[in-house]
PDB file of N, CA and C in Angstrom:
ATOM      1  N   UNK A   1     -67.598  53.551 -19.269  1.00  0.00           N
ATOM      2  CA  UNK A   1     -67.478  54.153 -17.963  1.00  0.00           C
ATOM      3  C   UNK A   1     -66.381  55.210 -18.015  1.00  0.00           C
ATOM      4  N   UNK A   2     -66.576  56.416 -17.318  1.00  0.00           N
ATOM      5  CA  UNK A   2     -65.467  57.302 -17.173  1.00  0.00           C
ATOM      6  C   UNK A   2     -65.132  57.310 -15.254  1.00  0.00           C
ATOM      7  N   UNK A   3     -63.590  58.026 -15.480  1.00  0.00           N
ATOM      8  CA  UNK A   3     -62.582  57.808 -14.908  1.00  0.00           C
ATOM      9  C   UNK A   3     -61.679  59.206 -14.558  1.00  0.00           C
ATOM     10  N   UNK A   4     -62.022  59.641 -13.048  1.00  0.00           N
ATOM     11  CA  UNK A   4     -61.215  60.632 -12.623  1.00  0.00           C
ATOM     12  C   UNK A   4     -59.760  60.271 -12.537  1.00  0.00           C
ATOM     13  N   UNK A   5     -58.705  60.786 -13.248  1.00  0.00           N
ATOM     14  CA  UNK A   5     -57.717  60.073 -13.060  1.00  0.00           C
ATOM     15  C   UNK A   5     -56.444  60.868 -12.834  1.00  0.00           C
ATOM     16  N   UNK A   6     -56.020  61.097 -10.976  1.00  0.00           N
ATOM     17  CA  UNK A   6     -55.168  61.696 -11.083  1.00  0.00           C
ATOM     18  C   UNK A   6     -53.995  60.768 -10.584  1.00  0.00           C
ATOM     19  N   UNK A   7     -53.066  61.107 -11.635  1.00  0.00           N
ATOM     20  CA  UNK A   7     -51.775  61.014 -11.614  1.00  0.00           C
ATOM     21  C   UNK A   7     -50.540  61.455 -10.612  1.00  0.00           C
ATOM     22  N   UNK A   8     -49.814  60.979  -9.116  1.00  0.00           N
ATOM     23  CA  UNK A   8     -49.001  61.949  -8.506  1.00  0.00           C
ATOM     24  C   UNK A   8     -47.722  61.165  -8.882  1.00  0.00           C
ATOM     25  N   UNK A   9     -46.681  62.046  -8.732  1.00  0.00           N
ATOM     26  CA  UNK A   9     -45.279  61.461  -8.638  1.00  0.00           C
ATOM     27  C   UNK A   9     -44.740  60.685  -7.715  1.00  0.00           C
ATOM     28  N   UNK A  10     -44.328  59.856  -7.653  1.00  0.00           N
ATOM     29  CA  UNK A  10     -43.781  58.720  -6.533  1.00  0.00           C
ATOM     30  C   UNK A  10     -42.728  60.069  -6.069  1.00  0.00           C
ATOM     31  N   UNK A  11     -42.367  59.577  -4.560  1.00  0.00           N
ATOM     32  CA  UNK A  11     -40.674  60.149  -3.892  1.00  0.00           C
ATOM     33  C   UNK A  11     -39.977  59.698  -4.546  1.00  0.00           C
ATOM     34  N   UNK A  12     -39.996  58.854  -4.370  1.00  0.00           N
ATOM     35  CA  UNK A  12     -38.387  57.730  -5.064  1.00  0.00           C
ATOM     36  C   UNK A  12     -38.572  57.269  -6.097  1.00  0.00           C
ATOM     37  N   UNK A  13     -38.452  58.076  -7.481  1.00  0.00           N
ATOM     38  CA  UNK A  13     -38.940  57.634  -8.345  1.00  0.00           C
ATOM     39  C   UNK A  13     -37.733  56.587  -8.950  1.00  0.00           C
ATOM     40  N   UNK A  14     -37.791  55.838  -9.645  1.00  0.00           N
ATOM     41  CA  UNK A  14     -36.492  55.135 -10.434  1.00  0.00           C
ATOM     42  C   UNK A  14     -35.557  56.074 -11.484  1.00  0.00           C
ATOM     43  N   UNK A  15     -34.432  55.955 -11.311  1.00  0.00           N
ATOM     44  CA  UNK A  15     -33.185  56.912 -12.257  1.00  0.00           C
ATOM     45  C   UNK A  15     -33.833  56.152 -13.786  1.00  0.00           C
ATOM     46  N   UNK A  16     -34.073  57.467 -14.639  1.00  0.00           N
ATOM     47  CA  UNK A  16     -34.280  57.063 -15.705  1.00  0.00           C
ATOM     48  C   UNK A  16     -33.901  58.471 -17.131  1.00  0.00           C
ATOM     49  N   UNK A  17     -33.848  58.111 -17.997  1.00  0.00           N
ATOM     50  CA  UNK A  17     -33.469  58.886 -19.193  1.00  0.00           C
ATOM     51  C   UNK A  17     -34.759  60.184 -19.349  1.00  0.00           C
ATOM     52  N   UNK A  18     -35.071  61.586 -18.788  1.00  0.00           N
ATOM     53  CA  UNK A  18     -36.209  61.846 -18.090  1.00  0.00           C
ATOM     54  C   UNK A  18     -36.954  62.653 -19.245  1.00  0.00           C
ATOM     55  N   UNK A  19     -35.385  62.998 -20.307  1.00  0.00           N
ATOM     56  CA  UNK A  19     -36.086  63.563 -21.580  1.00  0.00           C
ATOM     57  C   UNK A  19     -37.051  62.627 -22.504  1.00  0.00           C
ATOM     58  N   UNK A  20     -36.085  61.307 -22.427  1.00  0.00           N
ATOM     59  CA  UNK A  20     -36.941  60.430 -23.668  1.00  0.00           C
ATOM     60  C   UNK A  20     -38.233  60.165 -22.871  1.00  0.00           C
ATOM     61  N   UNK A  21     -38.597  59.745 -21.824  1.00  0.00           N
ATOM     62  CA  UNK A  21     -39.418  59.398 -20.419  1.00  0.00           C
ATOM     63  C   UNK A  21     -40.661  60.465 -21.028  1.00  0.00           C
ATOM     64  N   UNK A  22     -40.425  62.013 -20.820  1.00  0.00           N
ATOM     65  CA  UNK A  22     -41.377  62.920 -21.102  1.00  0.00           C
ATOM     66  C   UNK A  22     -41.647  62.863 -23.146  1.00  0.00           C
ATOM     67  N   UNK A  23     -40.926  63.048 -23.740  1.00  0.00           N
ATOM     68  CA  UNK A  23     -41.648  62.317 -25.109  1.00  0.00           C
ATOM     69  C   UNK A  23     -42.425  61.068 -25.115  1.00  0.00           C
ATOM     70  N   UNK A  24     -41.641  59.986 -24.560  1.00  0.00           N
ATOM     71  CA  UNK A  24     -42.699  58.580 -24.355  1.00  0.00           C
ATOM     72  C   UNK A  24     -44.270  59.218 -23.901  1.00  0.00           C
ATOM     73  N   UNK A  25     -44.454  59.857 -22.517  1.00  0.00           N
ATOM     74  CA  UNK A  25     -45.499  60.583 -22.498  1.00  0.00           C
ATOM     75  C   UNK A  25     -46.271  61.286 -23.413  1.00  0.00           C
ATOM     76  N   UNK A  26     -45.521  62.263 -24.226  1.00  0.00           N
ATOM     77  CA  UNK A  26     -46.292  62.760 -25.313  1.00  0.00           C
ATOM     78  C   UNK A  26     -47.087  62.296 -25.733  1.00  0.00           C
ATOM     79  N   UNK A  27     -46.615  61.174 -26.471  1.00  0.00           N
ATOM     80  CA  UNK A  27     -46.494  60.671 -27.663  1.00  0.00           C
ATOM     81  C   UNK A  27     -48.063  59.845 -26.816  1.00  0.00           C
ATOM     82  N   UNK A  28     -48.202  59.318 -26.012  1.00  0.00           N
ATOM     83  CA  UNK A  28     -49.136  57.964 -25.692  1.00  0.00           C
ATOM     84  C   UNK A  28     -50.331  59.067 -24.801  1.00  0.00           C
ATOM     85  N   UNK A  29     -49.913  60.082 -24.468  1.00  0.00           N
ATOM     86  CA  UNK A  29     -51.331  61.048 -24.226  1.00  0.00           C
ATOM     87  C   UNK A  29     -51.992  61.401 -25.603  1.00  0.00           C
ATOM     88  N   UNK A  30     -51.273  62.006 -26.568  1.00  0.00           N
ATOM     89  CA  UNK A  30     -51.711  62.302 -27.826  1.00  0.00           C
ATOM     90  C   UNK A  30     -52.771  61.091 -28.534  1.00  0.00           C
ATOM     91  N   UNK A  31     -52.120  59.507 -28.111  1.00  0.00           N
ATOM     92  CA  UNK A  31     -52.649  58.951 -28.667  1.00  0.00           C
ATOM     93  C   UNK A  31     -53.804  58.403 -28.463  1.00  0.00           C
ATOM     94  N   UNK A  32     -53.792  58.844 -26.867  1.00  0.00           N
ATOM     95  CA  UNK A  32     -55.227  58.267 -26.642  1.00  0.00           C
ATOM     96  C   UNK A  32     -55.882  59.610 -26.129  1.00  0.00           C
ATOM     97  N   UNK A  33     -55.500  60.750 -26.675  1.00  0.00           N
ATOM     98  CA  UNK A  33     -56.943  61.720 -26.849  1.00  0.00           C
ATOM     99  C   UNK A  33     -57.472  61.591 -28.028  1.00  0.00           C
ATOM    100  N   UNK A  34     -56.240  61.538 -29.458  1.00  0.00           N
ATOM    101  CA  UNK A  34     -57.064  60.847 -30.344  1.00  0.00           C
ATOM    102  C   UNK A  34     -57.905  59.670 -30.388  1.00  0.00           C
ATOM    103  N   UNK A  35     -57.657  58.520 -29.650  1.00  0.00           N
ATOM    104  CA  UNK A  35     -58.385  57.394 -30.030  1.00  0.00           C
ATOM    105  C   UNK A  35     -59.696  57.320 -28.812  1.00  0.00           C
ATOM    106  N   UNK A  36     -59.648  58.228 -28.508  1.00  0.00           N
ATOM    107  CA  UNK A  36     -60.817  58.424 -27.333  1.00  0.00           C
ATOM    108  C   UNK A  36     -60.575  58.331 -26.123  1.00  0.00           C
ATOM    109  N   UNK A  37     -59.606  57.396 -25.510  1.00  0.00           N
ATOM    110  CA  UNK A  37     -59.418  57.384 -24.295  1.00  0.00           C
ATOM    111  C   UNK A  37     -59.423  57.733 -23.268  1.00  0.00           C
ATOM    112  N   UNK A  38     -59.193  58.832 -23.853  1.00  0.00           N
ATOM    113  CA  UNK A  38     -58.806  60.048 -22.439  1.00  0.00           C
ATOM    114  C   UNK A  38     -60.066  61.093 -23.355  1.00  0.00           C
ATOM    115  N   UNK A  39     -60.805  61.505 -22.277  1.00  0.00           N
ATOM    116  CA  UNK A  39     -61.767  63.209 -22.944  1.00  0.00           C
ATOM    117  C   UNK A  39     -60.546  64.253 -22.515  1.00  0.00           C
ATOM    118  N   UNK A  40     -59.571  64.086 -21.642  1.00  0.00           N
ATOM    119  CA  UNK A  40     -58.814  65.391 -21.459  1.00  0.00           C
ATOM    120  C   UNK A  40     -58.058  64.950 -20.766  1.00  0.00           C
ATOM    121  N   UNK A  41     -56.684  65.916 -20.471  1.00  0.00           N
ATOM    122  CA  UNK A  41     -55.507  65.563 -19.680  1.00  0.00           C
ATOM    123  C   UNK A  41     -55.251  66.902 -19.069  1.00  0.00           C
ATOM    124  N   UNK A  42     -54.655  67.465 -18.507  1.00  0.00           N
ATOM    125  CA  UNK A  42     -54.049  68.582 -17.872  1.00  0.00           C
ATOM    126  C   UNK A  42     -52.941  68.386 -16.869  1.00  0.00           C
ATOM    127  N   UNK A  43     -52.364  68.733 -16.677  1.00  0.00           N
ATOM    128  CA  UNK A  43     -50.668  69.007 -15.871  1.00  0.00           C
ATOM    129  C   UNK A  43     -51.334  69.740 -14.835  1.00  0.00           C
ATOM    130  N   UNK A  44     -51.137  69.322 -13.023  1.00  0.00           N
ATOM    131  CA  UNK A  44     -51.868  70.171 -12.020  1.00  0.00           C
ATOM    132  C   UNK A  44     -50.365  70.535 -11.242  1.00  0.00           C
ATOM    133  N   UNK A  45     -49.953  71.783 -11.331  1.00  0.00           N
ATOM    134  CA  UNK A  45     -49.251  72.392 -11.024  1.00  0.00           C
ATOM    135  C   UNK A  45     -48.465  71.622  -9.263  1.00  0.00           C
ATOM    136  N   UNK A  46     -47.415  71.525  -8.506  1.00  0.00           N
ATOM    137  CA  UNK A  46     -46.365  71.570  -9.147  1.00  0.00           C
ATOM    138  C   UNK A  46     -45.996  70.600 -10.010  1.00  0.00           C
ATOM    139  N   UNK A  47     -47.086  69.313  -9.834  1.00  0.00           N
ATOM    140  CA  UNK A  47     -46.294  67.741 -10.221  1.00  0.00           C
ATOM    141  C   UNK A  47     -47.050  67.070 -10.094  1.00  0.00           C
ATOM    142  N   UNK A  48     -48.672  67.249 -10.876  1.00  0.00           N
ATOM    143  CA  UNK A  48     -49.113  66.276 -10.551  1.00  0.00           C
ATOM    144  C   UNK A  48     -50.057  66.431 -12.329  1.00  0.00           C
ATOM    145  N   UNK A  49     -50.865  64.730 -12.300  1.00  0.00           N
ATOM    146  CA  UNK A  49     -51.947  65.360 -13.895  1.00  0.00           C
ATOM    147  C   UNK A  49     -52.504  65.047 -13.664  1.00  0.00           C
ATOM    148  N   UNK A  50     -53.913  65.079 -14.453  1.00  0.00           N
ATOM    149  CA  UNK A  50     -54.957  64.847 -14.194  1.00  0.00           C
ATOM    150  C   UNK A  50     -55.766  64.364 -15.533  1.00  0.00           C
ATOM    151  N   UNK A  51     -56.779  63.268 -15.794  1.00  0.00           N
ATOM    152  CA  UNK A  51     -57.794  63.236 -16.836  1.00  0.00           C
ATOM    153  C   UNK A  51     -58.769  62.347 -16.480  1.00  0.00           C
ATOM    154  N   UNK A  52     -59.338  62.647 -17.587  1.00  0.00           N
ATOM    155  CA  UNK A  52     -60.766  61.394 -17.700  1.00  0.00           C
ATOM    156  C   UNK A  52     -60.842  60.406 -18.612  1.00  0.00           C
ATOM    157  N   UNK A  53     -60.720  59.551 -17.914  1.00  0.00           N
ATOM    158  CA  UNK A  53     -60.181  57.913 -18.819  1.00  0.00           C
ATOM    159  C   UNK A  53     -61.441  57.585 -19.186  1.00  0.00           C
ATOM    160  N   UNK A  54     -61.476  57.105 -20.538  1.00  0.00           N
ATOM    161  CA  UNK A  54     -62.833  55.869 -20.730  1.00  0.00           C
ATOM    162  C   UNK A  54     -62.806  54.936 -20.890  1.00  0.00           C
ATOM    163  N   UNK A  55     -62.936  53.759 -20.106  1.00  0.00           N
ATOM    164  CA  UNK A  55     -62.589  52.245 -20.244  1.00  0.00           C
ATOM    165  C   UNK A  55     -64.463  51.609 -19.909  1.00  0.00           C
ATOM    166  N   UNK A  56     -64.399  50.104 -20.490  1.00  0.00           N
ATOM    167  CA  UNK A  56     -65.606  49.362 -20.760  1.00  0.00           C
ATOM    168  C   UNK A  56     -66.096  48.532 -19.637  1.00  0.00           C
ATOM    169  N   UNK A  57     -64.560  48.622 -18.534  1.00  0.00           N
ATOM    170  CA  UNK A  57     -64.833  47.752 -17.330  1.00  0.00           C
ATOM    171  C   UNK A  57     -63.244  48.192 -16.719  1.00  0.00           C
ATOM    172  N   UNK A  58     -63.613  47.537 -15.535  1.00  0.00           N
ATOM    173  CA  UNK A  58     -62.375  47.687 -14.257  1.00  0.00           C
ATOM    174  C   UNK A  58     -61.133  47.656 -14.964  1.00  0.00           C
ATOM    175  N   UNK A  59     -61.282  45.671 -15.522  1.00  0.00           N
ATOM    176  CA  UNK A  59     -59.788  45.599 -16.353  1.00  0.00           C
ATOM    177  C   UNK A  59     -59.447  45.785 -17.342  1.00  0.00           C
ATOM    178  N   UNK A  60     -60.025  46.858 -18.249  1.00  0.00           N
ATOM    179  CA  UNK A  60     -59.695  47.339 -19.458  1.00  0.00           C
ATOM    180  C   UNK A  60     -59.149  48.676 -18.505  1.00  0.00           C
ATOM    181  N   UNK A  61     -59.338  49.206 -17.301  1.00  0.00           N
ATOM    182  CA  UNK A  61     -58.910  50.119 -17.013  1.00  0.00           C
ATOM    183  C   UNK A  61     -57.755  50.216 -16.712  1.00  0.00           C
ATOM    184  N   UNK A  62     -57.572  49.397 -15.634  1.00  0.00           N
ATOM    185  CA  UNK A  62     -56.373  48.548 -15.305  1.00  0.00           C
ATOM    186  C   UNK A  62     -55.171  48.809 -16.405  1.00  0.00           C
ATOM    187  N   UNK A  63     -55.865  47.424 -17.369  1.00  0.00           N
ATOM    188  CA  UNK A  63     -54.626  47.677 -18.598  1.00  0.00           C
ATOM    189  C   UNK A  63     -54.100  48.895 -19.106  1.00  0.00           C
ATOM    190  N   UNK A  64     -55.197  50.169 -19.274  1.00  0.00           N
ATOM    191  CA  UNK A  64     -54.539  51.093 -19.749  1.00  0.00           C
ATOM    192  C   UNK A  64     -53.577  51.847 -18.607  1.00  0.00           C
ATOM    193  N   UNK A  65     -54.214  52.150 -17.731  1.00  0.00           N
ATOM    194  CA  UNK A  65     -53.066  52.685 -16.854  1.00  0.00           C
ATOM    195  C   UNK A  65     -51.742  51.114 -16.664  1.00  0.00           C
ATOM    196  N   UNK A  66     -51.683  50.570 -16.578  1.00  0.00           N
ATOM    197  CA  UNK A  66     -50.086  49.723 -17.023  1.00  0.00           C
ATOM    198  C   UNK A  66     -49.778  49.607 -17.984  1.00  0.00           C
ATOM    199  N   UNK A  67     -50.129  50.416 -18.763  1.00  0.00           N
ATOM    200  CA  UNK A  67     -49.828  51.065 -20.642  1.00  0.00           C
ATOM    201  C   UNK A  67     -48.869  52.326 -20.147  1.00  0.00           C
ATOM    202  N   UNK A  68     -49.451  53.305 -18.843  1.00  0.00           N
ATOM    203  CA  UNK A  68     -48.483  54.347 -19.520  1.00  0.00           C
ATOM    204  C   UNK A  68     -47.354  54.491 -18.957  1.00  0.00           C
ATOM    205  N   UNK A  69     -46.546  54.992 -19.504  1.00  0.00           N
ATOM    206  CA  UNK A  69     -44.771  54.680 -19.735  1.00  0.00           C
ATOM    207  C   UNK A  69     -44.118  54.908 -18.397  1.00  0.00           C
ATOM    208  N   UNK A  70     -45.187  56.027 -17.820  1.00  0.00           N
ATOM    209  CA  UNK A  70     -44.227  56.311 -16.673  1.00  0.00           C
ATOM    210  C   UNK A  70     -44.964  55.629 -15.573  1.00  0.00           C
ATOM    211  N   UNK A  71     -45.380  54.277 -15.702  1.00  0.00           N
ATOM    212  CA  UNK A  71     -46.115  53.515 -14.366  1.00  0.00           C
ATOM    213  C   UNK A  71     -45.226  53.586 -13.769  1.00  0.00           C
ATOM    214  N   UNK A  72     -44.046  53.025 -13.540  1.00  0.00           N
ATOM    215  CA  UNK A  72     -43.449  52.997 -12.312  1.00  0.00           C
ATOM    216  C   UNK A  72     -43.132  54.263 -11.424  1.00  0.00           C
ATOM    217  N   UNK A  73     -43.584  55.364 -12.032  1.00  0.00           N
ATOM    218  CA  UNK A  73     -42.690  56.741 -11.236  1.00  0.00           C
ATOM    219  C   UNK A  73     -43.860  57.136 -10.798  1.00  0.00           C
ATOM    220  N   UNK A  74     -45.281  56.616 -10.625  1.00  0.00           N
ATOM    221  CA  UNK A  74     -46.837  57.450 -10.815  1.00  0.00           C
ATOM    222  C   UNK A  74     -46.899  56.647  -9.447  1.00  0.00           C
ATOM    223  N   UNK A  75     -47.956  57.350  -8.646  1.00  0.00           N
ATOM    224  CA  UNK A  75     -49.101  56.997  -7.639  1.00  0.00           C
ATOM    225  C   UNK A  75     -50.444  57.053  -8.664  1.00  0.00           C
ATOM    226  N   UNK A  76     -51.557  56.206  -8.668  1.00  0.00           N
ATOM    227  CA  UNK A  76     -52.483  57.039  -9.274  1.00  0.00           C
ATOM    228  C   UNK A  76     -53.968  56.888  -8.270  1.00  0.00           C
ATOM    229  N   UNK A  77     -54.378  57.938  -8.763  1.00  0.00           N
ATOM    230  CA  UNK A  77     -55.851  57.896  -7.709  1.00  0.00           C
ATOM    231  C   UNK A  77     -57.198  58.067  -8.648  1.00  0.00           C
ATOM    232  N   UNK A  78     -58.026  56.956  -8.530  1.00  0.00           N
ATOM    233  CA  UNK A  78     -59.065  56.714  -9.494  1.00  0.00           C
ATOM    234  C   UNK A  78     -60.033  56.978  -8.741  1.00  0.00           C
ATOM    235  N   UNK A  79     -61.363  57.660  -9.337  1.00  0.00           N
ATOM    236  CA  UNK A  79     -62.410  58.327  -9.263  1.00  0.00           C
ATOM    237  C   UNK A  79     -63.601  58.093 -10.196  1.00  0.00           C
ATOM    238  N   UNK A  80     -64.746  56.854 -10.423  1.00  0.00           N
ATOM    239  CA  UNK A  80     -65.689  56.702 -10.999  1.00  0.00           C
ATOM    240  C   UNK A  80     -66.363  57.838 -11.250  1.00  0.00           C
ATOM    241  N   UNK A  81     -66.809  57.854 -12.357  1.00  0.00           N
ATOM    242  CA  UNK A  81     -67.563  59.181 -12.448  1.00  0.00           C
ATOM    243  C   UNK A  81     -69.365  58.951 -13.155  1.00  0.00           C
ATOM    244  N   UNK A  82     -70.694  59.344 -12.765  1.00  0.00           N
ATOM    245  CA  UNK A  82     -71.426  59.362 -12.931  1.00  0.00           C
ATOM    246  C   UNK A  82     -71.683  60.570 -14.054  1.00  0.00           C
ATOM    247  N   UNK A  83     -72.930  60.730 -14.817  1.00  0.00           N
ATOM    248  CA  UNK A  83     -73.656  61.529 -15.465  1.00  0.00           C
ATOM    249  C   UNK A  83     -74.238  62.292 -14.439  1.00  0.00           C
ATOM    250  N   UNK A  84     -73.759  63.716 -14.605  1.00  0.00           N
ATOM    251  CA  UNK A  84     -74.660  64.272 -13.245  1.00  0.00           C
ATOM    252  C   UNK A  84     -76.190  64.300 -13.454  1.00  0.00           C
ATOM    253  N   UNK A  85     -76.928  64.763 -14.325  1.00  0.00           N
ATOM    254  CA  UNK A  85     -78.134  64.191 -14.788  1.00  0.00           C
ATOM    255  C   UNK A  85     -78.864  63.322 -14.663  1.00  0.00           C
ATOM    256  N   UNK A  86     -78.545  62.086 -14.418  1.00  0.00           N
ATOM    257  CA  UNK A  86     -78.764  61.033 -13.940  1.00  0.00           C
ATOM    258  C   UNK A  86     -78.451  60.922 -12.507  1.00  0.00           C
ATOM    259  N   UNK A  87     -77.477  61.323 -11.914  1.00  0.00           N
ATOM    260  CA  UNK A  87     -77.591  60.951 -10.301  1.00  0.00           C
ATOM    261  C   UNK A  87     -78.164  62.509 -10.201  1.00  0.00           C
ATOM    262  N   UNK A  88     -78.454  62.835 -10.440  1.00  0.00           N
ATOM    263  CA  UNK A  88     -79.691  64.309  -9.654  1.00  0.00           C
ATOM    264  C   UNK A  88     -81.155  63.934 -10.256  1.00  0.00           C
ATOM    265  N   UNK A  89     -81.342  63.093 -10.813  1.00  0.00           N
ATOM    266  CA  UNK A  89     -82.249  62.381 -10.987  1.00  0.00           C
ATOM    267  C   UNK A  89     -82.431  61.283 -10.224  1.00  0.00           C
ATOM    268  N   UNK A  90     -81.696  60.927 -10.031  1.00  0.00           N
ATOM    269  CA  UNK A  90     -81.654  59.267  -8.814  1.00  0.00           C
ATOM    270  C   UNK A  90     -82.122  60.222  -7.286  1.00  0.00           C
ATOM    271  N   UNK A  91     -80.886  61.045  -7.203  1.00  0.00           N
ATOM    272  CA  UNK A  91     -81.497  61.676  -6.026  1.00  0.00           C
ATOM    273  C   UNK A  91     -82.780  62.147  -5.740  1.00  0.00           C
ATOM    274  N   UNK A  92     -83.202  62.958  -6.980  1.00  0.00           N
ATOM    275  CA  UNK A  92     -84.636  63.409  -6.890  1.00  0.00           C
ATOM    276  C   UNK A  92     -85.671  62.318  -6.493  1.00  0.00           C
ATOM    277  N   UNK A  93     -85.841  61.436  -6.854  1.00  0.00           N
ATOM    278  CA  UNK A  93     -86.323  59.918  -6.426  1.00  0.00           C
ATOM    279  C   UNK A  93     -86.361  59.365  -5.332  1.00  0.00           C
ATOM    280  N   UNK A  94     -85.232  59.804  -4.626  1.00  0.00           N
ATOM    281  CA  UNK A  94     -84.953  59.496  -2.958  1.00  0.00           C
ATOM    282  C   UNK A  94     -85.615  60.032  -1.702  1.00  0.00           C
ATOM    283  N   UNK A  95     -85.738  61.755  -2.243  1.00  0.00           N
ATOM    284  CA  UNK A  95     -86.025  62.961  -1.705  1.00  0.00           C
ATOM    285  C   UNK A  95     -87.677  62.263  -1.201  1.00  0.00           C
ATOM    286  N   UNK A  96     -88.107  62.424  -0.152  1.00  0.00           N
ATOM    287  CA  UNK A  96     -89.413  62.049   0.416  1.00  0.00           C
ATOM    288  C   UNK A  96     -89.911  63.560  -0.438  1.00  0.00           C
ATOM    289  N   UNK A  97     -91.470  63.620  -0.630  1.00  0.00           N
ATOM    290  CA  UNK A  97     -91.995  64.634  -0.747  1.00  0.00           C
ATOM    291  C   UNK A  97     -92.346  65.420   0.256  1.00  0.00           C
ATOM    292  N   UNK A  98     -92.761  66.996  -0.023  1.00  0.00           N
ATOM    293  CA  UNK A  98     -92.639  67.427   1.207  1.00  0.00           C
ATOM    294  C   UNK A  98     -94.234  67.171   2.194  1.00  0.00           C
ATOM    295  N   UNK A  99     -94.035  67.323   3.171  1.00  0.00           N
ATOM    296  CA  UNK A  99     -95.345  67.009   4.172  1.00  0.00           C
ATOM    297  C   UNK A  99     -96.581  68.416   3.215  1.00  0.00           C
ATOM    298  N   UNK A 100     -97.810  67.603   3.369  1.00  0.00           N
ATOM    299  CA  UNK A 100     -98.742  69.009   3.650  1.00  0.00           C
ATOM    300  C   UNK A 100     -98.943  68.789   1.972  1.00  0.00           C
ATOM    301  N   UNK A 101     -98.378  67.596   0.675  1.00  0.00           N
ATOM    302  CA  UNK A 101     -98.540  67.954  -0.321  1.00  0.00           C
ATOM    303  C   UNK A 101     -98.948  67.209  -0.776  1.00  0.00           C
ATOM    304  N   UNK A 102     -99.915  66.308  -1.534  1.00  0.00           N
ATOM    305  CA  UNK A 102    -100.780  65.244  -1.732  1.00  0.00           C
ATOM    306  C   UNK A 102    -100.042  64.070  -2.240  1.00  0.00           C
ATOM    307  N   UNK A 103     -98.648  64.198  -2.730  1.00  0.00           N
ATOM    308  CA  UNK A 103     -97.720  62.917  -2.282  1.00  0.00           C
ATOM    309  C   UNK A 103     -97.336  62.561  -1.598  1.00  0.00           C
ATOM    310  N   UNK A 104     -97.305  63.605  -0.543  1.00  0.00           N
ATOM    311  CA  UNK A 104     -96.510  63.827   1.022  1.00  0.00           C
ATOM    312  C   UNK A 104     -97.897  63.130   2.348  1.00  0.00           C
ATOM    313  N   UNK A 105     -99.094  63.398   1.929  1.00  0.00           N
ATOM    314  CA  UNK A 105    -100.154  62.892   2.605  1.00  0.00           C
ATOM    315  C   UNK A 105    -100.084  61.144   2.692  1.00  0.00           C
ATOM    316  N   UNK A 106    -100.715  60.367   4.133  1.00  0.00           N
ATOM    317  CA  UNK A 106    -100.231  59.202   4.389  1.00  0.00           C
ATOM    318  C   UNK A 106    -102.117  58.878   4.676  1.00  0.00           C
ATOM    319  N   UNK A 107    -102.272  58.084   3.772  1.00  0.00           N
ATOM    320  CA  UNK A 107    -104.050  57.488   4.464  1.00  0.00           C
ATOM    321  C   UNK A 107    -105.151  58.606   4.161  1.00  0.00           C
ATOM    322  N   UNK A 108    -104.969  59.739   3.213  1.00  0.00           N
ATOM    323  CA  UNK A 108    -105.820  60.158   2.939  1.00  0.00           C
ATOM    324  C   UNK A 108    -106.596  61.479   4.160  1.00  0.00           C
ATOM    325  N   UNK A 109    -107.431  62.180   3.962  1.00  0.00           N
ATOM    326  CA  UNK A 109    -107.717  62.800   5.137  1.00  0.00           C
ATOM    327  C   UNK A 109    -108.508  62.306   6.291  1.00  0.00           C
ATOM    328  N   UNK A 110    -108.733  62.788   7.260  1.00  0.00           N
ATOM    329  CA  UNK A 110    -109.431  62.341   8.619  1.00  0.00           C
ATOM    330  C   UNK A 110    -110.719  62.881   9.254  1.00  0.00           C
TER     331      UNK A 110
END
């Protein structure tokens, strides 16, 4: 399953060491674009990030976001994400046909 995942800064964040804080970050984004985790990350201008997580279920999701370093200073806002292909396909399915078109006809003619 993928995962809209934006990241905001708390107000009150906790006093902390903010250089080592942003390497800790580095270091654990790097590692999970390598190991798949993340398809992408980006920094959304003034203070906020953004990516797409891939986890197997809810609480594998869970766990990773209380993996990253700066949980306590984060708000985060999660966003399921579909195959658009597939839900414009689901939709197409939904869509009644239109009147006047021989799927759209009810009982045949009169």
């Amino acid at each position: 399953m993928k995962f809209l995942v934006f990241l905001n800064e708390k107000a009150n964040r906790p006093e902390t060491d903010w250089a080592a804080l942003n390497r800790s970050i580095r270091e654990h984004v790097s590692r999970m674009l390598e190991d798949g985790t993340l398809d992408c990350a980006h920094y959304v201008l003034p203070n906020r990030g953004v990516c797409i997580m891939n986890a197997s279920s809810h609480e594998v999701l869970l766990s990773q976001l209380r993996s990253w370093p700066a949980y306590s200073h984060h708000n985060f806002e999660i966003y399921p994400l579909c195959n658009i292909f597939q839900a414009i396909d689901d939709n197409f399915g939904r869509v009644p046909p239109p009147a006047g078109t021989a799927a759209g006809q009810q009982g045949g003619s009169t």
